[in-house]
Amino acid sequence: MDLLPRHGVAYATLLLAYTAELSRRESVEAWANAAMNHGSYLAVVTDLRSPAHALIEAGLASVDAERGVCLARPLAATATASSPRHAMRHVAVVLLSARPPEWLRIAVDADRVEHAYIPQQDVQALDWLEDELDDVLIQARELLQDEKQLDLSKAIGDVAEEVVVSALKAAGKNPVHVARISDAYGYDVDVPGEQFLEIKAAGPRTADRFHLSRHEYDISVRRSDHWCLVQVIFEATAFVADRITAADVREIRELPAPVLSEYVPADTLTFRWEDTAVITPSPESWQLSTLRPDPAFTCPGFSHWEER
């Protein structure tokens, strides 16, 4: 089973945590049975074996030959919460960070939640948190490791490149997708005899900025007349879709190299940026691209991109 903290899943998890802390439970079966005996009438009709196994699979609990059922520190902390409401809230944070739904990394950042990126059925499943929902999601997002986020960011960027390549082919061009060969080029797509295109992906709320590497910038200066940054802005629907189509692309726009250079921090005698910079061009700096997504374009959703 998944561990999305619906009210029933959160309640079952809290009951299991409380029971495990009371005394030694030698097996998952004994643990679940004890939780049913200690709980209210609701516990008797709640399936506690499935969530107990799910907690073990998620690394939130384990069964030791000598100590029996042992809770991981985050889950153990829920059993000592000062009030049931506080405990349930803490359980929701723990479950979300242990088994994060794909949308958590997309919809949530350090200070806000974009509800349009969350499937409606999941929003409804979490509505018991009421006005605490956003705080719970932000706290859970802060607990995640960054490795998966890097994989997801790459998947979004890869799809953006595929959108541009397919659009170029639909326009009768013969692009070379050099990013599949190496990152050393300093651009992602070569349109022979015409342009070198660096592709950046964005959603509705991240379109105002992008990351630029020093190498990409150096190449843009060297090939200034032909290098261009292309930004693919996806609709919010793209981030929760099983398959992405042309309808999930809101806009394709461009930033020529000479315009880009106006926003790049200049080197001085005492400072030189060497890694990456966050560039935030003014809305007026962008040019609407003549490229249009191929109407036949389709590819796996971001969460399934690694399966390709």
Coordinates of C-alpha atoms in Angstrom, one line a residue:
M1 CA 0.0 0.0 0.0
D2 CA 1.1 3.6 -0.5
L3 CA 1.6 5.8 2.6
L4 CA -0.2 9.0 1.4
P5 CA -1.4 10.2 4.8
R6 CA -5.1 10.0 4.4
H7 CA -6.9 10.3 7.7
G8 CA -7.2 6.5 8.1
V9 CA -3.6 5.8 7.2
A10 CA -2.4 8.6 9.6
Y11 CA -4.6 7.2 12.4
A12 CA -3.4 3.6 11.8
T13 CA 0.2 4.8 11.8
L14 CA -0.2 6.7 15.1
L15 CA -1.9 3.8 16.7
L16 CA 0.9 1.4 15.6
A17 CA 3.6 3.8 16.8
Y18 CA 1.9 4.2 20.2
T19 CA 1.6 0.5 20.6
A20 CA 5.2 -0.3 19.6
E21 CA 6.4 2.1 22.3
L22 CA 4.3 0.5 25.1
S23 CA 6.0 -2.8 25.2
R24 CA 8.0 -5.3 23.1
R25 CA 6.2 -6.8 20.0
E26 CA 8.0 -9.8 18.6
S27 CA 6.4 -9.8 15.2
V28 CA 4.4 -7.6 12.7
E29 CA 1.4 -9.8 13.4
A30 CA 1.7 -9.3 17.2
W31 CA 2.2 -5.6 16.7
A32 CA -0.9 -5.2 14.5
N33 CA -3.0 -7.3 16.9
A34 CA -1.9 -5.3 19.9
A35 CA -2.7 -2.0 18.2
M36 CA -6.2 -3.2 17.4
N37 CA -6.7 -4.2 21.1
H38 CA -5.4 -0.9 22.4
G39 CA -7.3 1.3 19.9
S40 CA -10.9 2.5 19.9
Y41 CA -13.7 0.7 18.2
L42 CA -12.4 2.3 15.0
A43 CA -9.1 0.3 15.3
V44 CA -11.0 -3.0 15.4
V45 CA -12.4 -2.4 11.9
T46 CA -9.2 -0.9 10.6
D47 CA -6.7 -3.0 8.6
L48 CA -3.5 -2.5 10.6
R49 CA -1.4 -5.3 9.1
S50 CA -1.1 -3.6 5.7
P51 CA 0.1 -0.2 7.2
A52 CA 2.5 -2.1 9.6
H53 CA 4.1 -3.8 6.6
A54 CA 4.2 -0.6 4.7
L55 CA 6.0 1.2 7.5
I56 CA 8.7 -1.5 7.6
E57 CA 9.1 -1.3 3.8
A58 CA 9.5 2.5 4.1
G59 CA 12.2 2.1 6.7
L60 CA 10.1 3.7 9.4
A61 CA 10.1 0.5 11.5
S62 CA 12.0 -2.8 11.6
V63 CA 11.8 -6.2 13.3
D64 CA 14.8 -7.2 15.3
A65 CA 15.3 -10.8 16.6
E66 CA 16.1 -9.6 20.1
R67 CA 14.2 -6.3 20.4
G68 CA 11.2 -7.1 18.3
V69 CA 9.5 -4.2 16.5
C70 CA 11.7 -1.1 16.5
L71 CA 10.5 2.3 15.3
A72 CA 12.7 4.7 13.4
R73 CA 13.3 8.0 15.3
P74 CA 10.9 10.1 13.3
L75 CA 8.0 7.7 13.8
A76 CA 8.9 7.1 17.5
A77 CA 8.5 10.8 18.1
T78 CA 4.9 10.7 17.0
A79 CA 4.0 8.5 20.0
T80 CA 5.2 11.2 22.4
A81 CA 3.3 14.2 20.9
S82 CA 1.5 16.4 23.3
S83 CA -2.0 16.1 21.7
P84 CA -3.7 13.8 19.2
R85 CA -4.0 16.6 16.7
H86 CA -0.3 17.5 16.9
A87 CA 0.6 13.8 16.7
M88 CA -1.5 13.2 13.6
R89 CA 0.1 16.3 12.0
H90 CA 3.5 15.0 12.8
V91 CA 2.6 11.6 11.3
A92 CA 1.5 13.2 8.1
V93 CA 4.9 14.9 7.8
V94 CA 6.8 11.7 8.5
L95 CA 4.8 9.6 6.0
L96 CA 5.1 12.2 3.2
S97 CA 8.8 12.5 3.6
A98 CA 9.3 8.7 3.9
R99 CA 7.3 7.9 0.8
P100 CA 6.9 11.2 -1.1
P101 CA 4.4 11.3 -3.9
E102 CA 6.0 12.4 -7.2
W103 CA 4.2 15.8 -7.0
L104 CA 5.7 16.8 -3.6
R105 CA 9.0 17.9 -5.1
I106 CA 7.3 19.8 -7.9
A107 CA 4.4 21.4 -6.1
V108 CA 6.2 22.5 -2.9
D109 CA 9.2 24.7 -2.2
A110 CA 10.5 26.5 0.8
D111 CA 7.7 28.9 1.3
R112 CA 4.7 28.0 -0.8
V113 CA 2.6 25.3 -2.3
E114 CA 1.2 25.2 -5.9
H115 CA -2.0 23.3 -5.5
A116 CA -2.5 23.1 -9.2
Y117 CA 0.4 20.6 -9.4
I118 CA -1.3 18.2 -6.9
P119 CA -3.8 15.6 -8.3
Q120 CA -7.3 16.5 -7.1
Q121 CA -7.8 13.1 -5.5
D122 CA -4.7 13.6 -3.3
V123 CA -5.9 17.1 -2.3
Q124 CA -9.2 15.5 -1.2
A125 CA -7.4 12.7 0.6
L126 CA -5.4 15.3 2.7
D127 CA -8.3 17.7 3.3
W128 CA -8.5 16.5 7.0
L129 CA -5.4 18.6 7.6
E130 CA -7.5 21.7 6.8
D131 CA -5.5 25.0 7.2
E132 CA -2.4 23.1 8.3
L133 CA -2.0 21.3 4.9
D134 CA 0.5 23.8 3.4
D135 CA 2.7 23.8 6.5
V136 CA 2.7 20.0 6.6
L137 CA 3.7 19.8 2.9
I138 CA 6.5 22.4 3.3
Q139 CA 7.9 20.6 6.3
A140 CA 7.8 17.3 4.5
R141 CA 9.5 18.8 1.5
E142 CA 12.3 20.1 3.7
L143 CA 13.0 16.6 5.0
L144 CA 13.6 15.1 1.6
Q145 CA 17.0 14.3 0.2
D146 CA 18.1 16.2 -2.9
E147 CA 19.2 13.2 -5.1
K148 CA 15.7 12.5 -6.3
Q149 CA 15.1 16.2 -7.0
L150 CA 18.1 16.2 -9.2
D151 CA 16.7 13.2 -11.1
L152 CA 13.4 14.9 -11.5
S153 CA 14.9 18.2 -12.7
K154 CA 16.9 16.3 -15.3
A155 CA 13.7 14.5 -16.4
I156 CA 11.9 17.8 -16.9
G157 CA 14.8 19.2 -18.8
D158 CA 15.0 16.1 -21.0
V159 CA 11.3 16.4 -21.9
A160 CA 11.8 20.0 -22.8
E161 CA 14.7 19.1 -25.1
E162 CA 12.5 16.4 -26.8
V163 CA 9.7 19.1 -27.3
V164 CA 12.1 21.3 -29.1
V165 CA 13.7 18.6 -31.2
S166 CA 10.2 17.3 -32.3
A167 CA 9.1 20.9 -33.0
L168 CA 12.2 21.4 -35.2
K169 CA 11.6 18.2 -37.1
A170 CA 8.0 19.2 -37.6
A171 CA 9.2 22.5 -39.1
G172 CA 11.3 20.6 -41.6
K173 CA 14.7 21.0 -39.8
N174 CA 17.3 18.3 -39.2
P175 CA 18.4 18.9 -35.6
V176 CA 21.2 17.1 -33.8
H177 CA 20.4 16.4 -30.2
V178 CA 24.0 16.8 -29.0
A179 CA 23.0 16.8 -25.3
R180 CA 22.5 13.0 -25.7
I181 CA 26.2 12.8 -26.7
S182 CA 27.8 15.0 -24.1
D183 CA 27.2 18.0 -21.8
A184 CA 30.5 19.4 -23.0
Y185 CA 29.0 21.2 -26.0
G186 CA 27.5 24.1 -24.0
Y187 CA 24.2 23.7 -25.8
D188 CA 21.6 21.0 -26.2
V189 CA 20.6 21.0 -29.9
D190 CA 22.5 21.8 -33.0
V191 CA 20.5 23.0 -36.0
P192 CA 23.1 22.7 -38.7
G193 CA 24.0 25.9 -40.4
E194 CA 21.5 27.9 -38.3
Q195 CA 21.6 27.8 -34.5
F196 CA 22.9 26.2 -31.3
L197 CA 20.1 26.0 -28.8
E198 CA 20.4 25.7 -25.1
I199 CA 17.1 24.4 -23.7
K200 CA 15.7 25.3 -20.3
A201 CA 12.4 23.9 -18.8
A202 CA 10.0 25.7 -16.5
G203 CA 6.6 25.6 -15.0
P204 CA 4.2 28.5 -14.6
R205 CA 5.7 29.7 -11.4
T206 CA 9.4 29.2 -12.3
A207 CA 9.4 30.8 -15.8
D208 CA 10.9 34.0 -14.5
R209 CA 14.3 32.4 -13.9
F210 CA 16.7 29.7 -14.9
H211 CA 20.1 28.3 -14.0
L212 CA 23.0 28.9 -16.4
S213 CA 26.4 27.2 -16.1
R214 CA 29.6 29.1 -16.6
H215 CA 30.4 26.8 -19.5
E216 CA 27.1 27.5 -21.2
Y217 CA 27.7 31.2 -20.9
D218 CA 31.2 31.0 -22.3
I219 CA 29.9 29.1 -25.3
S220 CA 27.1 31.7 -25.8
V221 CA 29.8 34.4 -25.9
R222 CA 32.0 32.4 -28.3
R223 CA 29.1 31.6 -30.6
S224 CA 27.1 34.7 -30.0
D225 CA 25.6 35.2 -33.4
H226 CA 24.2 31.6 -33.5
W227 CA 23.7 30.6 -29.8
C228 CA 20.2 31.0 -28.3
L229 CA 18.6 30.0 -25.1
V230 CA 15.1 28.4 -25.6
Q231 CA 12.7 28.1 -22.7
V232 CA 9.9 25.6 -22.7
I233 CA 7.2 26.5 -20.2
F234 CA 4.9 23.6 -19.3
E235 CA 1.4 23.9 -18.1
A236 CA 0.7 22.8 -14.5
T237 CA -1.1 19.7 -15.9
A238 CA 2.2 18.4 -17.3
F239 CA 3.6 17.8 -13.8
V240 CA 1.0 15.3 -12.8
A241 CA 0.3 13.7 -16.2
D242 CA 1.0 10.1 -17.0
R243 CA 1.8 11.2 -20.6
I244 CA 2.9 14.6 -21.8
T245 CA 1.5 16.0 -25.1
A246 CA 1.7 19.2 -27.0
A247 CA -1.3 20.5 -25.0
D248 CA 0.9 20.4 -21.9
V249 CA 3.3 23.1 -23.4
R250 CA 2.1 26.6 -22.5
E251 CA 4.8 28.5 -24.4
I252 CA 8.2 28.3 -26.1
R253 CA 10.3 31.5 -26.0
E254 CA 13.8 32.6 -26.7
L255 CA 16.6 34.7 -25.3
P256 CA 19.4 35.5 -27.8
A257 CA 23.0 35.4 -26.6
P258 CA 23.5 39.2 -26.7
V259 CA 20.4 39.8 -24.6
L260 CA 21.5 37.1 -22.1
S261 CA 24.9 38.7 -21.6
E262 CA 23.1 41.8 -20.2
Y263 CA 22.0 39.7 -17.2
V264 CA 25.2 37.7 -16.5
P265 CA 27.4 38.9 -13.6
A266 CA 30.6 40.4 -14.9
D267 CA 34.0 39.1 -14.0
T268 CA 36.2 41.6 -12.1
L269 CA 39.8 41.5 -10.9
T270 CA 38.6 40.2 -7.6
F271 CA 35.6 38.1 -8.6
R272 CA 34.8 35.4 -11.2
W273 CA 31.7 33.2 -11.1
E274 CA 32.7 29.6 -12.1
D275 CA 29.8 27.3 -11.4
T276 CA 26.2 28.3 -12.0
A277 CA 24.2 31.5 -11.7
V278 CA 20.5 32.1 -11.4
I279 CA 19.4 34.4 -14.2
T280 CA 16.2 36.4 -14.0
P281 CA 15.6 38.3 -17.2
S282 CA 12.9 41.0 -17.5
P283 CA 9.6 39.8 -19.2
E284 CA 10.4 42.2 -22.0
S285 CA 13.7 40.5 -22.8
W286 CA 12.1 37.3 -24.0
Q287 CA 11.1 36.8 -27.7
L288 CA 8.2 34.4 -28.6
S289 CA 9.7 31.5 -30.5
T290 CA 8.5 30.7 -34.0
L291 CA 8.7 27.0 -33.0
R292 CA 5.4 25.3 -32.2
P293 CA 5.1 21.9 -30.4
D294 CA 4.5 19.1 -32.8
P295 CA 0.8 18.3 -32.5
A296 CA 1.7 14.6 -32.5
F297 CA 4.3 14.9 -29.7
T298 CA 3.8 12.6 -26.8
C299 CA 6.2 11.1 -24.2
P300 CA 6.0 9.5 -20.7
G301 CA 5.2 11.8 -17.8
F302 CA 8.0 13.2 -15.7
S303 CA 7.6 10.5 -13.0
H304 CA 8.0 7.8 -15.6
W305 CA 10.8 9.3 -17.7
E306 CA 13.4 7.1 -16.1
E307 CA 11.6 4.1 -17.5
R308 CA 12.4 5.0 -21.1

